[in-house]
mmCIF file of C-alpha atoms and ligand atoms in Angstrom:
data_model
loop_
_atom_site.group_PDB
_atom_site.id
_atom_site.type_symbol
_atom_site.label_atom_id
_atom_site.label_comp_id
_atom_site.label_asym_id
_atom_site.label_seq_id
_atom_site.Cartn_x
_atom_site.Cartn_y
_atom_site.Cartn_z
ATOM 1 C CA MET A 1 -40.778 -176.172 -50.616
ATOM 2 C CA LYS A 2 -42.874 -178.899 -52.259
ATOM 3 C CA LEU A 3 -45.812 -177.903 -54.463
ATOM 4 C CA SER A 4 -48.231 -179.378 -51.919
ATOM 5 C CA GLU A 5 -46.636 -177.257 -49.187
ATOM 6 C CA ILE A 6 -47.031 -174.121 -51.306
ATOM 7 C CA LYS A 7 -50.724 -174.863 -51.714
ATOM 8 C CA ASP A 8 -50.980 -175.462 -47.969
ATOM 9 C CA LYS A 9 -48.849 -172.587 -46.648
ATOM 10 C CA LYS A 10 -49.526 -169.980 -49.385
ATOM 11 C CA PRO A 11 -46.136 -168.259 -49.044
ATOM 12 C CA LEU A 12 -46.309 -164.463 -49.370
ATOM 13 C CA VAL A 13 -44.050 -163.375 -52.236
ATOM 14 C CA PHE A 14 -43.149 -159.687 -52.332
ATOM 15 C CA ASN A 15 -42.365 -158.691 -55.923
ATOM 16 C CA TYR A 16 -40.544 -155.443 -56.553
ATOM 17 C CA ALA A 17 -41.746 -155.821 -60.119
ATOM 18 C CA ASN A 18 -41.086 -154.080 -63.385
ATOM 19 C CA TYR A 19 -44.063 -152.154 -64.773
ATOM 20 C CA VAL A 20 -44.416 -154.406 -67.835
ATOM 21 C CA THR A 21 -45.550 -157.775 -66.473
ATOM 22 C CA PRO A 22 -46.795 -157.515 -62.878
ATOM 23 C CA GLN A 23 -50.287 -158.844 -63.553
ATOM 24 C CA PHE A 24 -48.953 -162.003 -65.184
ATOM 25 C CA VAL A 25 -46.327 -162.469 -62.476
ATOM 26 C CA ALA A 26 -48.958 -162.101 -59.753
ATOM 27 C CA ASN A 27 -51.262 -164.564 -61.511
ATOM 28 C CA VAL A 28 -48.516 -167.187 -61.847
ATOM 29 C CA VAL A 29 -47.679 -166.993 -58.134
ATOM 30 C CA ASN A 30 -51.377 -167.077 -57.282
ATOM 31 C CA VAL A 31 -52.420 -170.045 -59.435
ATOM 32 C CA ILE A 32 -49.544 -172.192 -58.160
ATOM 33 C CA GLY A 33 -50.747 -171.571 -54.589
ATOM 34 C CA GLY A 34 -48.600 -168.667 -53.419
ATOM 35 C CA SER A 35 -49.735 -165.208 -52.400
ATOM 36 C CA PRO A 36 -48.241 -162.369 -54.466
ATOM 37 C CA ILE A 37 -47.915 -158.742 -53.390
ATOM 38 C CA MET A 38 -46.412 -155.896 -55.407
ATOM 39 C CA ALA A 39 -45.272 -152.573 -53.917
ATOM 40 C CA ARG A 40 -42.733 -149.804 -54.520
ATOM 41 C CA GLU A 41 -43.212 -147.491 -51.501
ATOM 42 C CA LEU A 42 -40.156 -147.500 -49.210
ATOM 43 C CA GLU A 43 -42.344 -146.763 -46.181
ATOM 44 C CA GLU A 44 -44.071 -150.126 -46.652
ATOM 45 C CA PHE A 45 -40.943 -152.200 -46.984
ATOM 46 C CA PRO A 46 -40.352 -153.104 -43.299
ATOM 47 C CA ASP A 47 -43.932 -154.357 -42.878
ATOM 48 C CA LEU A 48 -44.016 -156.190 -46.199
ATOM 49 C CA VAL A 49 -40.610 -157.825 -45.730
ATOM 50 C CA ALA A 50 -41.625 -158.942 -42.231
ATOM 51 C CA ALA A 51 -44.798 -160.504 -43.611
ATOM 52 C CA SER A 52 -43.207 -162.062 -46.699
ATOM 53 C CA ASP A 53 -41.537 -165.423 -47.228
ATOM 54 C CA ALA A 54 -39.548 -164.218 -50.247
ATOM 55 C CA VAL A 55 -38.497 -160.959 -51.916
ATOM 56 C CA VAL A 56 -38.115 -160.887 -55.708
ATOM 57 C CA ILE A 57 -36.409 -157.845 -57.251
ATOM 58 C CA ASN A 58 -36.797 -157.256 -60.983
ATOM 59 C CA SER A 59 -34.565 -154.520 -62.441
ATOM 60 C CA GLY A 60 -36.393 -154.453 -65.770
ATOM 61 C CA THR A 61 -37.727 -150.921 -65.351
ATOM 62 C CA TRP A 62 -35.320 -149.575 -62.744
ATOM 63 C CA ARG A 63 -34.989 -145.848 -62.093
ATOM 64 C CA ARG A 64 -32.036 -144.011 -60.628
ATOM 65 C CA SER A 65 -34.380 -142.203 -58.217
ATOM 66 C CA GLU A 66 -35.504 -145.539 -56.753
ATOM 67 C CA LEU A 67 -32.149 -147.339 -56.636
ATOM 68 C CA LEU A 68 -31.293 -146.572 -53.005
ATOM 69 C CA GLU A 69 -34.788 -147.742 -52.018
ATOM 70 C CA THR A 70 -34.279 -150.972 -53.938
ATOM 71 C CA ILE A 71 -30.991 -151.586 -52.143
ATOM 72 C CA LYS A 72 -32.712 -150.827 -48.827
ATOM 73 C CA LEU A 73 -35.362 -153.415 -49.673
ATOM 74 C CA ALA A 74 -32.733 -156.081 -50.321
ATOM 75 C CA GLN A 75 -30.915 -155.160 -47.088
ATOM 76 C CA LEU A 76 -34.151 -155.406 -45.079
ATOM 77 C CA ALA A 77 -34.773 -158.845 -46.563
ATOM 78 C CA ASN A 78 -31.205 -159.892 -45.710
ATOM 79 C CA GLN A 79 -31.640 -158.713 -42.118
ATOM 80 C CA ALA A 80 -34.952 -160.584 -41.845
ATOM 81 C CA GLY A 81 -33.480 -163.772 -43.305
ATOM 82 C CA LYS A 82 -35.821 -163.747 -46.289
ATOM 83 C CA VAL A 83 -34.632 -165.128 -49.636
ATOM 84 C CA VAL A 84 -33.744 -162.422 -52.184
ATOM 85 C CA VAL A 85 -34.159 -163.337 -55.838
ATOM 86 C CA LEU A 86 -32.850 -160.988 -58.540
ATOM 87 C CA ASP A 87 -34.124 -160.897 -62.124
ATOM 88 C CA PRO A 88 -31.540 -158.703 -63.905
ATOM 89 C CA VAL A 89 -33.442 -157.968 -67.115
ATOM 90 C CA ALA A 90 -31.088 -157.200 -70.029
ATOM 91 C CA VAL A 91 -28.172 -156.634 -67.625
ATOM 92 C CA GLY A 92 -25.761 -156.899 -70.571
ATOM 93 C CA ILE A 93 -26.860 -153.447 -71.707
ATOM 94 C CA PRO A 94 -24.382 -151.124 -69.903
ATOM 95 C CA SER A 95 -27.026 -148.795 -68.431
ATOM 96 C CA ARG A 96 -28.825 -151.837 -67.018
ATOM 97 C CA SER A 97 -25.808 -153.148 -65.219
ATOM 98 C CA LEU A 98 -25.793 -150.089 -62.937
ATOM 99 C CA PRO A 99 -28.586 -151.188 -60.569
ATOM 100 C CA VAL A 100 -27.298 -154.776 -60.558
ATOM 101 C CA VAL A 101 -23.730 -153.759 -59.641
ATOM 102 C CA ALA A 102 -25.073 -151.498 -56.881
ATOM 103 C CA LEU A 103 -27.394 -154.184 -55.499
ATOM 104 C CA MET A 104 -24.658 -156.834 -55.519
ATOM 105 C CA ALA A 105 -22.250 -154.453 -53.786
ATOM 106 C CA ASP A 106 -24.556 -153.371 -50.958
ATOM 107 C CA ALA A 107 -26.804 -156.369 -50.357
ATOM 108 C CA GLN A 108 -26.799 -160.162 -50.540
ATOM 109 C CA ILE A 109 -28.508 -161.634 -53.587
ATOM 110 C CA ASP A 110 -29.284 -165.280 -52.844
ATOM 111 C CA ILE A 111 -30.583 -166.417 -56.250
ATOM 112 C CA ILE A 112 -30.130 -164.865 -59.697
ATOM 113 C CA ARG A 113 -32.577 -165.937 -62.430
ATOM 114 C CA GLY A 114 -31.855 -164.832 -65.948
ATOM 115 C CA ASN A 115 -31.674 -165.985 -69.519
ATOM 116 C CA ALA A 116 -28.341 -167.206 -70.854
ATOM 117 C CA ALA A 117 -27.208 -163.757 -71.995
ATOM 118 C CA GLU A 118 -28.027 -162.200 -68.630
ATOM 119 C CA ILE A 119 -26.244 -164.944 -66.704
ATOM 120 C CA ALA A 120 -23.290 -164.778 -69.103
ATOM 121 C CA TRP A 121 -22.802 -161.170 -67.974
ATOM 122 C CA PHE A 122 -22.212 -162.359 -64.403
ATOM 123 C CA ALA A 123 -19.854 -165.044 -65.700
ATOM 124 C CA GLY A 124 -17.901 -162.497 -67.753
ATOM 125 C CA VAL A 125 -18.606 -164.494 -70.899
ATOM 126 C CA ASP A 126 -19.719 -162.989 -74.213
ATOM 127 C CA PHE A 127 -23.183 -164.148 -75.279
ATOM 128 C CA SER A 128 -25.299 -162.399 -77.886
ATOM 129 C CA SER A 129 -28.621 -160.875 -76.943
ATOM 130 C CA GLN A 130 -31.339 -158.714 -78.431
ATOM 131 C CA GLY A 131 -32.802 -156.452 -75.762
ATOM 132 C CA ILE A 132 -34.451 -158.642 -73.136
ATOM 133 C CA ASP A 133 -33.775 -161.899 -75.014
ATOM 134 C CA ALA A 134 -30.787 -164.202 -75.317
ATOM 135 C CA THR A 135 -30.019 -164.935 -78.966
ATOM 136 C CA GLY A 136 -26.690 -166.701 -78.872
ATOM 137 C CA ASN A 137 -25.399 -170.171 -78.270
ATOM 138 C CA GLY A 138 -22.822 -171.386 -75.807
ATOM 139 C CA ASP A 139 -21.958 -173.793 -73.021
ATOM 140 C CA VAL A 140 -24.748 -172.744 -70.657
ATOM 141 C CA ARG A 141 -23.688 -175.248 -67.994
ATOM 142 C CA LYS A 142 -20.231 -173.705 -67.870
ATOM 143 C CA ILE A 143 -21.708 -170.187 -67.885
ATOM 144 C CA ALA A 144 -24.045 -170.979 -64.984
ATOM 145 C CA LEU A 145 -21.272 -172.638 -62.968
ATOM 146 C CA LEU A 146 -18.906 -169.713 -63.556
ATOM 147 C CA ALA A 147 -21.592 -167.179 -62.646
ATOM 148 C CA ALA A 148 -22.317 -169.073 -59.418
ATOM 149 C CA GLU A 149 -18.623 -169.145 -58.531
ATOM 150 C CA LYS A 150 -18.215 -165.422 -59.237
ATOM 151 C CA THR A 151 -21.368 -164.235 -57.443
ATOM 152 C CA GLY A 152 -21.769 -166.768 -54.627
ATOM 153 C CA ALA A 153 -25.455 -166.910 -55.559
ATOM 154 C CA ILE A 154 -27.515 -169.836 -56.765
ATOM 155 C CA ILE A 155 -27.792 -169.334 -60.520
ATOM 156 C CA ALA A 156 -31.014 -170.185 -62.355
ATOM 157 C CA LEU A 157 -30.219 -169.912 -66.044
ATOM 158 C CA SER A 158 -33.309 -170.272 -68.220
ATOM 159 C CA GLY A 159 -33.789 -171.043 -71.885
ATOM 160 C CA LYS A 160 -34.004 -174.088 -74.128
ATOM 161 C CA GLN A 161 -31.785 -175.652 -71.514
ATOM 162 C CA ASP A 162 -32.446 -174.592 -67.921
ATOM 163 C CA VAL A 163 -29.378 -174.824 -65.719
ATOM 164 C CA ILE A 164 -29.327 -174.503 -61.932
ATOM 165 C CA SER A 165 -25.946 -174.232 -60.214
ATOM 166 C CA ASP A 166 -24.533 -173.222 -56.841
ATOM 167 C CA GLY A 167 -20.966 -173.544 -58.061
ATOM 168 C CA HIS A 168 -20.696 -177.114 -56.797
ATOM 169 C CA THR A 169 -23.851 -178.929 -57.954
ATOM 170 C CA THR A 170 -25.218 -178.255 -61.423
ATOM 171 C CA LEU A 171 -28.595 -179.518 -62.640
ATOM 172 C CA THR A 172 -29.946 -179.221 -66.177
ATOM 173 C CA ILE A 173 -33.487 -179.401 -67.515
ATOM 174 C CA ASP A 174 -33.261 -180.367 -71.167
ATOM 175 C CA VAL A 175 -36.748 -179.844 -72.578
ATOM 176 C CA ASP A 176 -37.403 -177.682 -75.632
ATOM 177 C CA VAL A 177 -40.650 -175.690 -75.421
ATOM 178 C CA PRO A 178 -40.228 -172.793 -77.875
ATOM 179 C CA LEU A 179 -43.624 -171.299 -77.065
ATOM 180 C CA LEU A 180 -42.379 -170.586 -73.542
ATOM 181 C CA ALA A 181 -40.015 -168.034 -75.070
ATOM 182 C CA THR A 182 -42.723 -166.259 -77.057
ATOM 183 C CA ASN A 183 -44.452 -164.453 -74.208
ATOM 184 C CA VAL A 184 -42.955 -161.457 -72.453
ATOM 185 C CA GLY A 185 -43.122 -162.148 -68.767
ATOM 186 C CA THR A 186 -42.472 -165.869 -68.530
ATOM 187 C CA GLY A 187 -38.984 -165.095 -67.252
ATOM 188 C CA ASP A 188 -40.269 -162.566 -64.734
ATOM 189 C CA ALA A 189 -42.871 -165.077 -63.613
ATOM 190 C CA LEU A 190 -40.247 -167.808 -63.306
ATOM 191 C CA SER A 191 -38.198 -165.575 -61.007
ATOM 192 C CA ALA A 192 -41.283 -165.122 -58.800
ATOM 193 C CA LEU A 193 -41.895 -168.889 -58.851
ATOM 194 C CA ILE A 194 -38.321 -169.396 -57.662
ATOM 195 C CA GLY A 195 -39.009 -167.031 -54.765
ATOM 196 C CA THR A 196 -42.207 -168.939 -53.977
ATOM 197 C CA TYR A 197 -40.464 -172.341 -53.901
ATOM 198 C CA ASN A 198 -37.574 -171.003 -51.802
ATOM 199 C CA GLY A 199 -39.895 -169.450 -49.222
ATOM 200 C CA ASP A 200 -39.005 -172.097 -46.647
ATOM 201 C CA GLY A 201 -35.262 -172.016 -47.206
ATOM 202 C CA ILE A 202 -32.795 -171.440 -50.027
ATOM 203 C CA SER A 203 -31.725 -174.530 -51.940
ATOM 204 C CA ILE A 204 -30.778 -175.743 -55.363
ATOM 205 C CA GLU A 205 -33.543 -178.357 -55.007
ATOM 206 C CA ASN A 206 -36.224 -175.720 -54.421
ATOM 207 C CA THR A 207 -34.896 -173.697 -57.341
ATOM 208 C CA MET A 208 -34.880 -176.729 -59.617
ATOM 209 C CA ARG A 209 -38.477 -177.555 -58.609
ATOM 210 C CA ALA A 210 -39.587 -174.040 -59.538
ATOM 211 C CA MET A 211 -37.938 -174.271 -62.949
ATOM 212 C CA ALA A 212 -39.320 -177.760 -63.534
ATOM 213 C CA THR A 213 -42.781 -176.414 -62.677
ATOM 214 C CA MET A 214 -42.696 -173.759 -65.390
ATOM 215 C CA LYS A 215 -41.119 -176.106 -67.889
ATOM 216 C CA LEU A 216 -43.662 -178.894 -67.301
ATOM 217 C CA ALA A 217 -46.581 -176.472 -67.470
ATOM 218 C CA GLY A 218 -45.114 -175.225 -70.746
ATOM 219 C CA VAL A 219 -44.830 -178.741 -72.132
ATOM 220 C CA LYS A 220 -48.449 -179.491 -71.216
ATOM 221 C CA ALA A 221 -49.751 -176.190 -72.608
ATOM 222 C CA SER A 222 -47.845 -176.529 -75.891
ATOM 223 C CA LYS A 223 -49.505 -179.896 -76.477
ATOM 224 C CA LYS A 224 -52.898 -178.163 -76.455
ATOM 225 C CA VAL A 225 -52.348 -174.788 -78.127
ATOM 226 C CA LYS A 226 -49.925 -173.526 -80.774
ATOM 227 C CA THR A 227 -50.051 -169.710 -80.710
ATOM 228 C CA PRO A 228 -48.752 -167.238 -78.084
ATOM 229 C CA GLY A 229 -52.115 -165.702 -77.198
ATOM 230 C CA TYR A 230 -53.765 -168.999 -76.327
ATOM 231 C CA PHE A 231 -50.494 -170.372 -74.922
ATOM 232 C CA VAL A 232 -50.089 -167.796 -72.162
ATOM 233 C CA ASN A 233 -53.578 -168.531 -70.837
ATOM 234 C CA GLN A 234 -53.176 -172.281 -71.212
ATOM 235 C CA LEU A 235 -49.880 -171.971 -69.327
ATOM 236 C CA LEU A 236 -51.714 -170.367 -66.396
ATOM 237 C CA ASP A 237 -54.283 -173.156 -66.429
ATOM 238 C CA GLU A 238 -51.598 -175.847 -66.522
ATOM 239 C CA LEU A 239 -49.799 -174.212 -63.587
ATOM 240 C CA TYR A 240 -53.114 -174.154 -61.715
ATOM 241 C CA LEU A 241 -53.832 -177.820 -62.472
ATOM 242 C CA LEU A 242 -50.300 -179.152 -61.887
ATOM 243 C CA SER A 243 -50.045 -181.865 -59.238
ATOM 244 C CA GLU A 244 -47.143 -182.896 -57.046
ATOM 245 C CA ASN A 245 -47.205 -186.366 -58.586
ATOM 246 C CA GLU A 246 -46.915 -184.983 -62.124
ATOM 247 C CA LEU A 247 -44.062 -182.704 -61.091
ATOM 248 C CA ASP A 248 -42.211 -185.503 -59.309
ATOM 249 C CA ALA A 249 -42.687 -187.782 -62.314
ATOM 250 C CA PHE A 250 -41.252 -185.082 -64.596
ATOM 251 C CA ILE A 251 -38.297 -184.479 -62.256
ATOM 252 C CA ASN A 252 -37.569 -188.162 -61.730
ATOM 253 C CA GLY A 253 -38.407 -189.142 -65.297
ATOM 254 C CA GLY A 254 -35.104 -188.152 -66.837
ATOM 255 C CA GLY A 255 -35.931 -184.605 -67.976
ATOM 256 C CA ILE A 256 -33.529 -183.367 -65.349
ATOM 257 C CA HIS A 257 -29.941 -184.477 -64.945
ATOM 258 C CA ASP A 258 -26.824 -183.334 -63.182
HETATM 259 N N1 ADP B 301 -36.491 -172.539 -76.445
HETATM 260 C C1 ADP B 301 -36.996 -172.817 -75.261
HETATM 261 N N2 ADP B 301 -37.384 -174.073 -74.999
HETATM 262 C C2 ADP B 301 -37.922 -174.364 -73.786
HETATM 263 N N3 ADP B 301 -38.143 -173.494 -72.802
HETATM 264 C C3 ADP B 301 -37.756 -172.236 -73.030
HETATM 265 C C4 ADP B 301 -37.157 -171.830 -74.244
HETATM 266 N N4 ADP B 301 -36.870 -170.521 -74.128
HETATM 267 C C5 ADP B 301 -37.301 -170.138 -72.914
HETATM 268 N N5 ADP B 301 -37.823 -171.159 -72.257
HETATM 269 C C6 ADP B 301 -38.439 -171.139 -70.937
HETATM 270 O O1 ADP B 301 -39.177 -169.927 -70.863
HETATM 271 C C7 ADP B 301 -39.124 -169.399 -69.552
HETATM 272 C C8 ADP B 301 -38.537 -167.998 -69.636
HETATM 273 O O2 ADP B 301 -37.169 -168.145 -69.880
HETATM 274 P P1 ADP B 301 -36.359 -167.060 -70.745
HETATM 275 O O3 ADP B 301 -37.064 -166.802 -72.018
HETATM 276 O O4 ADP B 301 -34.973 -167.558 -70.766
HETATM 277 O O5 ADP B 301 -36.432 -165.807 -69.775
HETATM 278 P P2 ADP B 301 -36.546 -164.263 -70.167
HETATM 279 O O6 ADP B 301 -37.988 -164.119 -70.551
HETATM 280 O O7 ADP B 301 -36.197 -163.555 -68.893
HETATM 281 O O8 ADP B 301 -35.604 -164.030 -71.298
HETATM 282 C C9 ADP B 301 -38.281 -170.382 -68.745
HETATM 283 O O9 ADP B 301 -39.141 -171.287 -68.074
HETATM 284 C C10 ADP B 301 -37.467 -171.136 -69.798
HETATM 285 O O10 ADP B 301 -37.143 -172.453 -69.376
HETATM 286 C C1 TZP B 302 -40.084 -155.837 -72.067
HETATM 287 C C2 TZP B 302 -39.509 -155.453 -70.751
HETATM 288 N N1 TZP B 302 -38.824 -154.290 -70.589
HETATM 289 C C3 TZP B 302 -38.342 -154.074 -69.361
HETATM 290 S S1 TZP B 302 -38.792 -155.357 -68.330
HETATM 291 C C4 TZP B 302 -39.604 -156.222 -69.585
HETATM 292 C C5 TZP B 302 -40.271 -157.544 -69.380
HETATM 293 C C6 TZP B 302 -39.286 -158.661 -69.484
HETATM 294 O O1 TZP B 302 -39.964 -159.854 -69.264
HETATM 295 P P1 TZP B 302 -39.245 -161.281 -69.454
HETATM 296 O O2 TZP B 302 -37.806 -161.108 -69.092
HETATM 297 O O3 TZP B 302 -39.969 -162.187 -68.513
HETATM 298 O O4 TZP B 302 -39.428 -161.633 -70.888
HETATM 299 MG MG1 MG B 303 -36.269 -161.721 -68.509
#
């Protein structure tokens, strides 16, 4: 979906969110032109999935007692033909791989967005991490490609280098914006942006546009403010102000290559 279409159609993005960052995630979807909704009640899922254009599942604060409901949500989205995006927060920690393994086994995950350490888990590649953050270095293009081949999902690997791969085509966004890594929630919000952009159909192009959106907004914000507190608010403003022309110029201007 193009940014102008998002602003026109206001896709409804159902976020099965963690309990740490939902307000920021909802604001990011909202300021870009989408319509966020957060819920955790199984009884609501059929109605909300029917009304939504995308379902984004974040396992950051998963609970065993809710796992079957989470799987049911993904299955309902599959049956309704709605894109399912998974944000597998800190999946490299053994206890956190449990919900991800169960979801992958019993439902179709269309797009997986994670940092390099999280995506490396799907690829079966060692990559150092510290809790929710990736701390290592490695061939992130190879990791994303391998993860896509192993999962059959579109992989959106985020970090200093963003890599998008479906196992055949691999795109990279090579723009360093360290401040983007300083706020908790920018990854969660990026996963919701990916759902928003894929609301009209799942594609590597839509996924790349979502990642370019966050990256460009980060570049613009980091030119104006230099500390995390101001940055997170400036980032929201830059997302709100972003135009299709600016985004296309960024995408076509060499920041992104295959
Ligand atoms: N060093 C960096 N330079 C540029 N962008 C970054 C950097 N680290 C993270 N980002 C960006 O921050 C956002 C969140 O990514 P990341 O920090 O990898 O996710 P998570 O918060 O889930 O660990 C993404 O848009 C990513 O491109
Ligand atoms: C701190 C924390 N703990 C469980 S989920 C979460 C938020 C993770 O946010 P992000 O992956 O966007 O940094
Ligand atoms: Mg994360």
